[in-house]
XYZ file of C-alpha atoms in Angstrom:
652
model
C 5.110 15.829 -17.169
C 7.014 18.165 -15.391
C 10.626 15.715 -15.752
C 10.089 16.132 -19.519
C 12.714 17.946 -22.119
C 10.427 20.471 -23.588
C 11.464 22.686 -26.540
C 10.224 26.748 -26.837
C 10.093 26.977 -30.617
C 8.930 30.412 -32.518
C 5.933 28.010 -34.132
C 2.929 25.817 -32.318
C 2.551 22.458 -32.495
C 6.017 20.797 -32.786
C 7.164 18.955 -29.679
C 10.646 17.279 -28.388
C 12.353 14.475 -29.725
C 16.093 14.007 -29.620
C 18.974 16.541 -28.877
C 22.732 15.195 -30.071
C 25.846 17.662 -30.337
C 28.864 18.877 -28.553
C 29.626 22.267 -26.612
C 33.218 22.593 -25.426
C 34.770 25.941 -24.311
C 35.879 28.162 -26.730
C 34.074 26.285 -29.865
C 30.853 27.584 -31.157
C 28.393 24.866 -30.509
C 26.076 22.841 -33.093
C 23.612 20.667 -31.939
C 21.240 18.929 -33.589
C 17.468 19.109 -32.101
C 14.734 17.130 -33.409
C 11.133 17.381 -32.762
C 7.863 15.936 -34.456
C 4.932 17.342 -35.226
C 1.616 16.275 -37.168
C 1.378 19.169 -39.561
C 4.228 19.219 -42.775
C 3.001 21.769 -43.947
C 4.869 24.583 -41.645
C 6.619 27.458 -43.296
C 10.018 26.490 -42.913
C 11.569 29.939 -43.436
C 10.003 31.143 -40.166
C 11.999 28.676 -37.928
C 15.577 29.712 -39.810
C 17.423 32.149 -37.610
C 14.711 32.347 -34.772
C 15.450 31.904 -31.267
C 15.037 28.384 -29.562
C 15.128 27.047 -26.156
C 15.586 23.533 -25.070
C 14.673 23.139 -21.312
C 16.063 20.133 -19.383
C 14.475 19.336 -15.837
C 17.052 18.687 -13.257
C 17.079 16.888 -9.519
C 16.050 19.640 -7.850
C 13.325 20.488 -10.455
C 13.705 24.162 -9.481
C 16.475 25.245 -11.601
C 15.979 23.464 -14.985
C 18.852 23.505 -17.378
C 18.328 25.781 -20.464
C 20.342 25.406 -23.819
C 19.648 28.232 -26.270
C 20.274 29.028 -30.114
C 19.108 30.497 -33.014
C 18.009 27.848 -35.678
C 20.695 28.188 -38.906
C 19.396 24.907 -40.475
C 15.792 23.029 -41.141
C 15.281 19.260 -42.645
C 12.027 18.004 -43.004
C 11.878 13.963 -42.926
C 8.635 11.478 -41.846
C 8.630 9.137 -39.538
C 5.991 6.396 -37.915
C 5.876 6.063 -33.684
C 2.687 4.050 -32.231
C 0.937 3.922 -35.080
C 1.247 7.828 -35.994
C 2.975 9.581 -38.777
C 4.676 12.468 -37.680
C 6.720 14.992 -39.480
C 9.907 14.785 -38.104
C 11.969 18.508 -38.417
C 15.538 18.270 -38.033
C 16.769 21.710 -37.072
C 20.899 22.515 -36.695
C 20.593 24.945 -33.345
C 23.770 27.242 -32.935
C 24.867 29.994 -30.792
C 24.688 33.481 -31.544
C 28.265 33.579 -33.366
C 26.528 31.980 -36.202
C 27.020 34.896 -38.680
C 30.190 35.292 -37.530
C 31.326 31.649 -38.644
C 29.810 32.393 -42.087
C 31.523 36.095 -42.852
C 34.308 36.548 -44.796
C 35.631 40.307 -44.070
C 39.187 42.106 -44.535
C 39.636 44.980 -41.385
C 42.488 46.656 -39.823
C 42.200 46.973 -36.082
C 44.857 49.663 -34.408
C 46.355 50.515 -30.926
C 43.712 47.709 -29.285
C 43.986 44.740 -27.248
C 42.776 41.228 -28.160
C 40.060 42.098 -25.282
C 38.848 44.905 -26.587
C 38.725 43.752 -30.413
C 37.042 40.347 -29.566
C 34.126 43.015 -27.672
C 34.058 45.064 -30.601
C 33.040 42.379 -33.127
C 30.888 40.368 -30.370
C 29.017 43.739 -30.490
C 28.613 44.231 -34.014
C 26.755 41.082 -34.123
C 24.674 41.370 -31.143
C 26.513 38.685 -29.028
C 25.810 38.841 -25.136
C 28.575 39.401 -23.623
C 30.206 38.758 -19.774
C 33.665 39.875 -19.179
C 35.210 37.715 -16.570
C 39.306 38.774 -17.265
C 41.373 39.639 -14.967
C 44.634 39.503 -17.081
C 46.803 42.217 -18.017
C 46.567 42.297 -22.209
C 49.444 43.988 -24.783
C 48.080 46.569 -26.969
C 48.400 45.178 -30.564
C 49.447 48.573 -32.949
C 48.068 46.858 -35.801
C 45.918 43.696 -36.121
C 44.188 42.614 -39.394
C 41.488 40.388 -40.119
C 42.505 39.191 -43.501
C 40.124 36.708 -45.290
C 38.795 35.121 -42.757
C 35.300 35.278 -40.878
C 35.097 36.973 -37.693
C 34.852 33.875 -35.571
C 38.413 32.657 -36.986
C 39.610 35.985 -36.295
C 38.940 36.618 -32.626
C 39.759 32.696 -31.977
C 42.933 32.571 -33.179
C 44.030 36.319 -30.860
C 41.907 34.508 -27.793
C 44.061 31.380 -28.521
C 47.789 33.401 -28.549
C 46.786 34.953 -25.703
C 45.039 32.166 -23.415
C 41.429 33.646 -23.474
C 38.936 30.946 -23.029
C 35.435 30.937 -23.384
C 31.873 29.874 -22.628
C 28.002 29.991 -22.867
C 25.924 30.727 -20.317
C 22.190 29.683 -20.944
C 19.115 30.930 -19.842
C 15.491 30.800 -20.692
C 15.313 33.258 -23.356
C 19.295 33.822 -24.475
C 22.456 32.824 -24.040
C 25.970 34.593 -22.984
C 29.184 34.277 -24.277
C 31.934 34.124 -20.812
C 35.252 35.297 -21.687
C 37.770 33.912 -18.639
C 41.311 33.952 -18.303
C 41.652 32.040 -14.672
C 40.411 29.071 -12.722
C 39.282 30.757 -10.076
C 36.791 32.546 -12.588
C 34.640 29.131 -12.848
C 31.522 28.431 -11.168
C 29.468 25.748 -10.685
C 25.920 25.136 -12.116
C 23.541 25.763 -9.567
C 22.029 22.751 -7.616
C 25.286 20.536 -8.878
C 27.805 21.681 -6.702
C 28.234 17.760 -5.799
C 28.062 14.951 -8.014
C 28.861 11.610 -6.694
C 30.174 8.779 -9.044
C 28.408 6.180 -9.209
C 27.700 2.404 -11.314
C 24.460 2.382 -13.762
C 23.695 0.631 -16.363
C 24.719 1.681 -20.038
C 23.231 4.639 -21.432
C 22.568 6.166 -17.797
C 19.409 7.082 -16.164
C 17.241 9.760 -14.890
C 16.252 8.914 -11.911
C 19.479 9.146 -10.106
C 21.696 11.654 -11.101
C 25.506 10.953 -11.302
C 28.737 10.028 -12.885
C 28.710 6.511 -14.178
C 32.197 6.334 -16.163
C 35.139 7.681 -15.238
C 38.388 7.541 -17.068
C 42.129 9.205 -16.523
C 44.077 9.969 -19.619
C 47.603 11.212 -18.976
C 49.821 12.150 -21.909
C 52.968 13.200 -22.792
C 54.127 16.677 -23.803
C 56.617 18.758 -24.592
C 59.621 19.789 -22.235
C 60.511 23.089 -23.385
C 58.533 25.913 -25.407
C 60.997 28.831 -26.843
C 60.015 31.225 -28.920
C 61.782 34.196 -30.650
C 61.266 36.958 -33.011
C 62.965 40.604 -34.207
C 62.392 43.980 -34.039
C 63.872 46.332 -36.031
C 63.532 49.438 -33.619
C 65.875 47.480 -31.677
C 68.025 45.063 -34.098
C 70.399 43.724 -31.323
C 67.851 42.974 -28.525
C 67.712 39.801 -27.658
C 64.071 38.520 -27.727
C 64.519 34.656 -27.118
C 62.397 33.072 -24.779
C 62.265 29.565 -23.299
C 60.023 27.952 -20.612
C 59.892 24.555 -19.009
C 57.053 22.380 -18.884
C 56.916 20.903 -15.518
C 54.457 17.895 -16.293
C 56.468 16.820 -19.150
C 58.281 12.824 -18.293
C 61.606 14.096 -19.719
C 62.107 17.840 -19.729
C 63.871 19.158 -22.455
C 63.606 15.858 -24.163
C 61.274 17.980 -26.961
C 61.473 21.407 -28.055
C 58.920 23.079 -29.535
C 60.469 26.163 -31.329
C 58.447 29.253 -33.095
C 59.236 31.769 -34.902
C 58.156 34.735 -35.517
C 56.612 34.817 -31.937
C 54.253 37.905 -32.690
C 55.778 39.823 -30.583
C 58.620 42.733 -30.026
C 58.648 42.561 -26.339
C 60.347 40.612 -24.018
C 57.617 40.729 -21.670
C 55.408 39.324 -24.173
C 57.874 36.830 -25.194
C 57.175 35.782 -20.924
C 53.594 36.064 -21.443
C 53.162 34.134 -24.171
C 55.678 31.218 -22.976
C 53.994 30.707 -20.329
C 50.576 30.589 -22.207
C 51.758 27.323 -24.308
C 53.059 25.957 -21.202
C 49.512 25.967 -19.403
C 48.103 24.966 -22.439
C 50.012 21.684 -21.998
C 49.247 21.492 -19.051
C 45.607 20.778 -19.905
C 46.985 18.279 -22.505
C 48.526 16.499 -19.693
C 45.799 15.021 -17.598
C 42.491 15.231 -18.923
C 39.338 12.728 -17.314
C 37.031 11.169 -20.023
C 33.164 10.415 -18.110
C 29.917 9.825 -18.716
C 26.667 11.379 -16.857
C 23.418 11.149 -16.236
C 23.785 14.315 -14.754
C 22.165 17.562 -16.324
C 24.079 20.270 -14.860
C 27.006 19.308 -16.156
C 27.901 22.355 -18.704
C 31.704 23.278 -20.194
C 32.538 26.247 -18.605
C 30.934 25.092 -15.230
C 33.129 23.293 -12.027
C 31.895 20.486 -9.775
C 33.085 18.459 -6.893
C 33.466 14.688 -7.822
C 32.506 12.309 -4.578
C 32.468 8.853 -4.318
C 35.607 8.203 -7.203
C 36.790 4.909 -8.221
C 39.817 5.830 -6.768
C 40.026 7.535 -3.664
C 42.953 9.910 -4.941
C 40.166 11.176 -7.533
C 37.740 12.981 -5.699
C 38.276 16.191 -5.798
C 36.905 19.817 -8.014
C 37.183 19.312 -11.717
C 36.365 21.640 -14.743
C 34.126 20.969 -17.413
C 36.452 21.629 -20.814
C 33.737 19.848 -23.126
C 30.372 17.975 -23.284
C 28.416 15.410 -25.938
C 24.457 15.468 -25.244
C 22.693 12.579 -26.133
C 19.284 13.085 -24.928
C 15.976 11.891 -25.914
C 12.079 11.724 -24.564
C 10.171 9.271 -26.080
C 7.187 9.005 -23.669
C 4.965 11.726 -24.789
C 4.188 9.434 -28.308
C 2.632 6.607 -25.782
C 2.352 7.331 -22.556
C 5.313 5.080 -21.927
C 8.758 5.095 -22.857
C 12.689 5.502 -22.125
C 14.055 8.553 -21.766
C 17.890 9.301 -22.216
C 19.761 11.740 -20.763
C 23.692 10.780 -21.543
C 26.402 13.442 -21.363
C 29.839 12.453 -21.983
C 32.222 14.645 -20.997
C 35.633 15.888 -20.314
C 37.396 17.456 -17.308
C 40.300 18.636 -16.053
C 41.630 19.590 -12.577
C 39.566 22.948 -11.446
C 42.968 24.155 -10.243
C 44.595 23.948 -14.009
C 43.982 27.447 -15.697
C 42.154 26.689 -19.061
C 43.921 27.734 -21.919
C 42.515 27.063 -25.688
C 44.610 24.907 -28.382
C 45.717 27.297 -30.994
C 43.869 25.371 -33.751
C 42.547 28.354 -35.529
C 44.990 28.854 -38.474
C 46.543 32.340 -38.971
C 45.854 33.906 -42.420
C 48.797 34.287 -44.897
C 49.471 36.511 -47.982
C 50.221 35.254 -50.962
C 52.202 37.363 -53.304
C 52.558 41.164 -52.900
C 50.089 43.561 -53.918
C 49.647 47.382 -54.066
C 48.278 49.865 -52.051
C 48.792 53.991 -52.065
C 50.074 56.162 -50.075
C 48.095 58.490 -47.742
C 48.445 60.881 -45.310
C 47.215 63.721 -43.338
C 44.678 66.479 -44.898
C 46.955 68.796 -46.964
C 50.218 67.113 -46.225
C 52.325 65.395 -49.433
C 54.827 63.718 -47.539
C 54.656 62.022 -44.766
C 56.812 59.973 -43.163
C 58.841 59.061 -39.729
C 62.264 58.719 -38.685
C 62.816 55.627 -40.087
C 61.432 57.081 -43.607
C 57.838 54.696 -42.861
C 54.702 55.809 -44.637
C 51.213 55.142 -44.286
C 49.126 53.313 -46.476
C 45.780 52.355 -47.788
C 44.708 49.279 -49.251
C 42.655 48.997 -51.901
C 40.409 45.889 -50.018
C 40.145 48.168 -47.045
C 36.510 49.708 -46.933
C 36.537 51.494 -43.538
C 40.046 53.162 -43.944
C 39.424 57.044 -44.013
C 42.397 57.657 -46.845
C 44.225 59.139 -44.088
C 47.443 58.926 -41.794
C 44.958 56.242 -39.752
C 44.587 54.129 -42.386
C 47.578 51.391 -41.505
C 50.480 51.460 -39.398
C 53.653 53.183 -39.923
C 55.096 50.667 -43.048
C 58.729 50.226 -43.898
C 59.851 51.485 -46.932
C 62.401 48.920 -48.864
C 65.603 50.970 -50.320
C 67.538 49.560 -52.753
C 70.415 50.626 -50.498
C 70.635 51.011 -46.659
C 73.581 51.074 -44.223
C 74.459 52.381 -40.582
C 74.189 56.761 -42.331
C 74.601 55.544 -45.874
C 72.314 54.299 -48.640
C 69.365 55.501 -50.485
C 66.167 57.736 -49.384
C 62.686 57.665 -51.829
C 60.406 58.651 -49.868
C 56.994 57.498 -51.325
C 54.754 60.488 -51.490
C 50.980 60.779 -51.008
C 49.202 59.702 -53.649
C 52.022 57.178 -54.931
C 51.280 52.952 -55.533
C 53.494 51.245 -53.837
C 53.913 47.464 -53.797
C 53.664 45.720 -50.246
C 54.348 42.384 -49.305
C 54.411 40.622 -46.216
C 57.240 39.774 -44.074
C 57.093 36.123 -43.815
C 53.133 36.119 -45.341
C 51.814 37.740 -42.177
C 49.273 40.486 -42.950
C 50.316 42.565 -39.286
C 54.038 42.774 -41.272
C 53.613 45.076 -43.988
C 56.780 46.360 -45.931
C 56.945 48.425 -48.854
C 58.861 46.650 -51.794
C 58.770 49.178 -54.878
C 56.339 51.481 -56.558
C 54.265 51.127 -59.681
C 52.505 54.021 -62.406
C 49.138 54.050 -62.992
C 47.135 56.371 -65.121
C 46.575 58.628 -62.339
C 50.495 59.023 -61.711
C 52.397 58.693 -65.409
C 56.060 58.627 -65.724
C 57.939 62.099 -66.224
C 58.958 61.143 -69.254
C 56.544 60.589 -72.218
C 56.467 56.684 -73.364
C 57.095 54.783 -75.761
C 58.413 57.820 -77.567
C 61.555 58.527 -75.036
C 61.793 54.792 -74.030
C 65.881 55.375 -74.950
C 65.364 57.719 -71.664
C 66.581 57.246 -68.436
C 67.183 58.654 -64.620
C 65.209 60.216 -62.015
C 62.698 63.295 -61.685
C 61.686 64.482 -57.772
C 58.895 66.853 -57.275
C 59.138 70.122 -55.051
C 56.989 69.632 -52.378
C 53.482 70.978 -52.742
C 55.145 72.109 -56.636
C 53.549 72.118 -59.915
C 54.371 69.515 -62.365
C 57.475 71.191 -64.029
C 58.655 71.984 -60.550
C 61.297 69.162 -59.784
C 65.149 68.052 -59.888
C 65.798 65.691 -62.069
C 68.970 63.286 -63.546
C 68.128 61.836 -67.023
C 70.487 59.575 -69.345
C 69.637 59.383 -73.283
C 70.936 56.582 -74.992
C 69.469 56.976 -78.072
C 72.362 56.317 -80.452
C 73.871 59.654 -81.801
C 72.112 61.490 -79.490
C 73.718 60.290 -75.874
C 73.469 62.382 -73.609
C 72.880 63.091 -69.416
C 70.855 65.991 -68.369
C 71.212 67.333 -64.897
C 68.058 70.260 -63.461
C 68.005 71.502 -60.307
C 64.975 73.595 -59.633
C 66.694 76.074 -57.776
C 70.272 75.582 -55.918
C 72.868 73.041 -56.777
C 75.419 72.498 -54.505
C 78.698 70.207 -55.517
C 81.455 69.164 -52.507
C 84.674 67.861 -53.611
C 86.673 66.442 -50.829
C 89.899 66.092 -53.551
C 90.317 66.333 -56.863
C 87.965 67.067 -59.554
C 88.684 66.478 -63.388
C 86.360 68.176 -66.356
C 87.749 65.948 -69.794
C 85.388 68.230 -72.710
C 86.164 66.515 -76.143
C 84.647 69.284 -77.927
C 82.630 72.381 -76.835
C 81.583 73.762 -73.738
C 79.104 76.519 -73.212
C 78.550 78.666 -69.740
C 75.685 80.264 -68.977
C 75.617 82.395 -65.740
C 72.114 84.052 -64.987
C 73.917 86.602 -62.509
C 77.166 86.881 -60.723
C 79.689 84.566 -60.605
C 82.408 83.890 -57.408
C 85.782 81.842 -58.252
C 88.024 81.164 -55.026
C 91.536 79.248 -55.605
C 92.839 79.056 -52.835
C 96.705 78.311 -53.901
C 97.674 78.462 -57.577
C 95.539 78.943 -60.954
C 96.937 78.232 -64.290
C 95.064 78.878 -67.450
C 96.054 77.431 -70.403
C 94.499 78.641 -74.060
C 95.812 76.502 -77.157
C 94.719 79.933 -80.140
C 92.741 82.810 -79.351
C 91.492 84.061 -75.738
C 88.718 86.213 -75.719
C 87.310 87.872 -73.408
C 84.298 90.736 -73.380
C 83.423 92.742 -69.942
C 80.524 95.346 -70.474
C 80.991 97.428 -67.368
C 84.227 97.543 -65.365
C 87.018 94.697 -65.553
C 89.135 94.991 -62.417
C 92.038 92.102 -61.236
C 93.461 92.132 -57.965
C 96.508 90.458 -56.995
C 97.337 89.994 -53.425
C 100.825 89.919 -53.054
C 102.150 93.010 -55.352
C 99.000 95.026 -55.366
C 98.749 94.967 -59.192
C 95.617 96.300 -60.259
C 94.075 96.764 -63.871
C 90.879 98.784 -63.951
C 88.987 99.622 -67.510
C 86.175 101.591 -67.312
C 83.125 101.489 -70.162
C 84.734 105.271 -71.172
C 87.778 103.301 -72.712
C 90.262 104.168 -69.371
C 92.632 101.953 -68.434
C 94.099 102.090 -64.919
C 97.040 100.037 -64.240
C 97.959 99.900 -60.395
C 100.978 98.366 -58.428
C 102.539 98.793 -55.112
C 106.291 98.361 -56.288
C 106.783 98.373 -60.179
C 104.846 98.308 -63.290
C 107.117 96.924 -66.335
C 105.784 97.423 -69.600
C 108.473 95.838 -71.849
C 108.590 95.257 -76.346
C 111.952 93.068 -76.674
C 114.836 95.031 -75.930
C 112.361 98.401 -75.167
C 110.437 98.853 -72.166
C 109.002 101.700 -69.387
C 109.411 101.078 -65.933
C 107.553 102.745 -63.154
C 108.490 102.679 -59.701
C 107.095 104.553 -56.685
C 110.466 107.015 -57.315
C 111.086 106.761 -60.959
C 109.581 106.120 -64.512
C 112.241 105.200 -67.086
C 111.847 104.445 -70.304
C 114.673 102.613 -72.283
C 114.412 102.654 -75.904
C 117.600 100.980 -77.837
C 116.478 103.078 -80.940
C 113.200 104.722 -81.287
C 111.471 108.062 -81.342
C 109.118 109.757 -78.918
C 106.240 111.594 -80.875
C 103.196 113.553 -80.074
C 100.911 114.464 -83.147
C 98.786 117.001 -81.300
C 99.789 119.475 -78.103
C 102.002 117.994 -75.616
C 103.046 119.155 -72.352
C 105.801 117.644 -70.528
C 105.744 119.096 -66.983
C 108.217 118.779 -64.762
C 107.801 119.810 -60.521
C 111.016 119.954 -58.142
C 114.815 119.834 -58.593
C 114.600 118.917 -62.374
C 117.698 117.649 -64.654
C 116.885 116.255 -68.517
C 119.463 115.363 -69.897
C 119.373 114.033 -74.049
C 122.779 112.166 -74.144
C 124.689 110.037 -76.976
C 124.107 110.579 -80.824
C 120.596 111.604 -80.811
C 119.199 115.165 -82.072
C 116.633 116.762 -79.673
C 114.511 118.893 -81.537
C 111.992 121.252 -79.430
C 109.157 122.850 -81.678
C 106.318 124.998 -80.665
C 104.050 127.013 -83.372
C 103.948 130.222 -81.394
C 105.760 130.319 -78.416
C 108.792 128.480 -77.030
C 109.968 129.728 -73.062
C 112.512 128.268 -71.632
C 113.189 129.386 -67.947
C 115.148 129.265 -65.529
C 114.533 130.753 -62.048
C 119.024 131.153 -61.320
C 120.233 129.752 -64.527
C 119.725 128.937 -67.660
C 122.757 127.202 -69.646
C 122.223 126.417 -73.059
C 125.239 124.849 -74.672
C 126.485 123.310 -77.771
C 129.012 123.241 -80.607
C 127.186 125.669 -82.242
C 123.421 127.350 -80.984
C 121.703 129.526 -83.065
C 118.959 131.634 -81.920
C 116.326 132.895 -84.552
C 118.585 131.285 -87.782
């Protein structure tokens, strides 16, 4: 009794029958176990999800070989052995990534490697775990799970960057082995050493050994180059190429991919050289059969005793088919089969996974909005990026951690020229995917909602036009804005600044005004011209000052002050030339003169002409000087007065 298969099952009474499946490294298992029992009438439900353990005796009888699993499937069937009905149950036994094959989940994962995020969701769902790498591992800014269960997740990073693994079983569990080396491999206790040997088909237990034994060599590629951009760094040159050493004609095929994930050219290296090993297990892989039970995937052994000399040697275990199957417990007598066939390849090859596991792609853009730290409206980056939140994204905090940094498409952009929106917080935005890959984000345009309405009311100004900012942490009517009406009759374009506006002219500027124009200045106003001004008026000029009107004129000095009195000061460094035709006064520093070619001089009220220093007035040519004074008339003279004429009268 002790070389039977027994089965550890959470119910009583149900005993071992068949186990058929495959485990291979880095698959999730599913095996099929069978066992009878006399009673149909078990509750089903309490076998689905429960632990079970399949224990297979080996040579050595010490160290039996375990295979564990939770139970994700139960089929009830009948069947007849000896004479005795039994109820056969059918149950689907699979490892503990089970729930992860049957999730569906949509998760950004920031500034982590592939090792850590792989340990993060084993965790979450309770997977043992034994961390066997040794490799050096890129930290991935922003990973997404998009659509896709867990398990297809963290196989498709394990298989980019050449992270294999395994299950170790034991009596009561099993562990998932993550390895990144051969030397990492061990083998299964007690089968160190198996020898190859002849047996008839189908195998048997009581010698254990290898009883087929097949090379398979086949061609691959020559060359792997790979290649991708990164716009931090436009003209970098990224391209990377490696040889493939076991390939018949190198270079004969090229396997090229791009994008390469990547924006380093050490991962470019890394990854390179990841496909290449990968071929490398392509290359030469040994099909075999066994009757042995410790062989495992995952596990190494020493082959002895090869049909060709040249093939003994240490091999891995990449994959394994069970067939077993104890019969002898229905009669007392029976054949039992334990079959494994297998696959190997050289222990000294570094097993790396196929990438198999397809990478998620987005179809069509979609929206997300803008978010950013607590209290902050805008926030950006040099390179004018924004963060964002997704709308499918349940664990995102709203926050500047919510995605990476996302570029923002302009509608123009050039080496210091071009267009800058700046989505604010708060704002829709549509993102799409650069080439359908949800790690590429880029920002394509921005959408309304009801929670951010256009400036301008609509339909009613659907004739409108143009653009409205907001000042930063502003109120609604705070903004700058551009808008064009084209209503017809009503055309217009209306340009608000909320507080300065600033206008540089590097030539000439031309103002064409078909009609009116109206100036409104709140306070002062400065004019500098810098060379000449002219100021052309077609009728009237008008022009009102209420306080004190004032011109100055650099180069004469001429000055013109009126003050709100009525006073009117006219200054000038070398003349002042008030002139009516022919008539006109001219003031110098030395002289005023006054020529009048016929014309009188009158004073209605008092007038005093005063005269200081060496005086002479003289009244020439045909003119009559009359001097009048209601009381008093002196006229002195402190040596001489001379009055002359044809005829002077005094008191006539």
């Amino acid at each position: 009794m002790l070389n039977r298969i027994t089965v550890q099952l959470p119910v009583e009474g149900l005993l071992f029958w068949k186990l058929s499946g495959r485990e291979a490294m880095s698959e999730s298992f599913a095996l099929t176990l069978t066992v009878l029992g006399t009673d149909a009438r078990i509750d089903r439900t309490k076998l689905l999800g429960q632990p079970v353990t399949v224990t297979i005796p080996t040579q050595s009888l010490l160290t039996p070989r375990y295979i564990n699993g939770k139970i994700t499937r139960v089929a009830v069937s009948a069947v007849e052995l000896t004479g005795t009905r039994y109820a056969v149950y059918q149950l689907t036994v699979e490892p503990d990534l089970w729930p992860m094959k049957r999730d569906r989940n949509l998760r950004i994962f920031q500034g982590q490697t592939v090792p850590q995020i792989v340990k993060t969701l084993l965790g979450e769902h309770q997977v043992n775990v034994e961390d066997k790498l040794t490799g050096s591992y890129r930290v991935w800014d922003y990973c997404v799970q998009y659509q896709e269960s867990s398990l297809d997740f963290i196989s498709r990073l394990m298989e980019l960057e050449g992270i294999a693994y395994h299950f170790s079983h034991e009596a009561d569990k099993h562990t998932l082995v993550l390895t990144d080396a051969a030397t990492q491999h061990q083998p299964f206790s007690g089968y160190e050493v198996i020898p190859y040997h002849q047996t008839p088909s189908g195998g048997s237990t009581d010698e254990e050994g290898i009883s087929q034994w097949a090379l398979e060599d086949s061609v691959t590629p020559g060359i792997y180059s790979l290649d991708d951009y990164d716009f931090r760094k436009p003209n970098a040159w990224l391209f990377q190429a490696q040889q493939n050493p076991a390939s018949p004609k190198p270079g004969s095929i090229d396997v090229y991919d791009w994008p390469g994930r990547f924006v380093e050219t050490g991962h470019a290296e890394f990854y390179a050289r990841i496909r290449q090993e990968r071929w490398q297990v392509e290359h030469q892989q040994i099909q075999a059969t066994a009757t042995a039970a410790g062989i495992a995937p995952g596990h190494i052994f020493t082959l002895t005793n090869a049909p060709f000399f040249s093939d003994n040697g240490e091999y891995l275990v990449t994959a394994a088919g069970y067939h077993f199957e104890e019969n002898r417990y229905a009669s007392g007598e029976g054949e039992t089969i334990h079959r494994t066939d297998f696959t190997v390849i050289p222990a000294s090859v570094s097993y790396r996974p196929a990438q198999s596991t397809a990478w998620p792609r987005t179809y069509g853009p979609q929206t997300a909005k803008v978010v950013g730290p607590q209290g902050e409206s805008i926030w950006t980056d040099k390179y004018g990026r924004v963060k964002v939140k997704f709308h499918w994204d349940r664990l995102a905090k709203g926050d500047d951690t919510s995605s990476c940094w996302v570029r923002v498409s302009s509608a123009w952009a050039g080496q210091g020229y071009g267009g800058v929106q700046i989505p604010r917080v708060g704002d829709e935005v549509v993102v799409d995917f650069i080439n359908g890959d949800p790690d590429r984000p880029i920002i394509t345009g921005r959408v309304y909602n009801d929670a951010s309405m256009p400036p301008w009311a609509l339909p009613a100004a659907a004739t409108q036009m143009g653009f409205m900012s907001r000042s930063k942490d502003g109120h609604k009517d705070n903004a700058n804005a551009l808008r064009f009406e084209d209503k017809a009759g009503q055309e217009q374009i209306w340009i608000h600044a909320e507080k300065n506006m600033d206008t540089e002219i590097e030539n000439c500027e031309t103002h064409d005004v078909g009609v009116d124009r109206k100036k409104i200045i709140g306070r002062d106003e400065h004019v500098t011209v810098k060379r000449n001004r002219d100021v052309n008026v077609g009728a009237n000029s008008t022009s009102n000052t209420g306080n004190q009107h004032k011109f100055n004129v650099g180069k004469n000095q001429t000055v013109l002050t009126m003050d709100k009195e009525g006073n009117a000061l006219l200054e000038a460094t070398t003349s002042i030339k008030l002139k009516v035709n022919d008539n006109y006064i001219l003031i110098t520093p030395s002289t005023i003169e006054i020529i009048v070619s016929e014309g009188t001089l009158k004073a209605e009220s008092i007038t005093v002409a005063s005269f200081k220093g060496t005086e002479l007035t003289k009244l020439g040519g045909g003119i009559n000087a009359e001097m009048k004074a209601n009381d008093t008339l002196h006229l002195n003279g402190t040596n001489l007065t001379d009055i002359k004429g044809a005829v002077v009268k005094i008191n006539s």
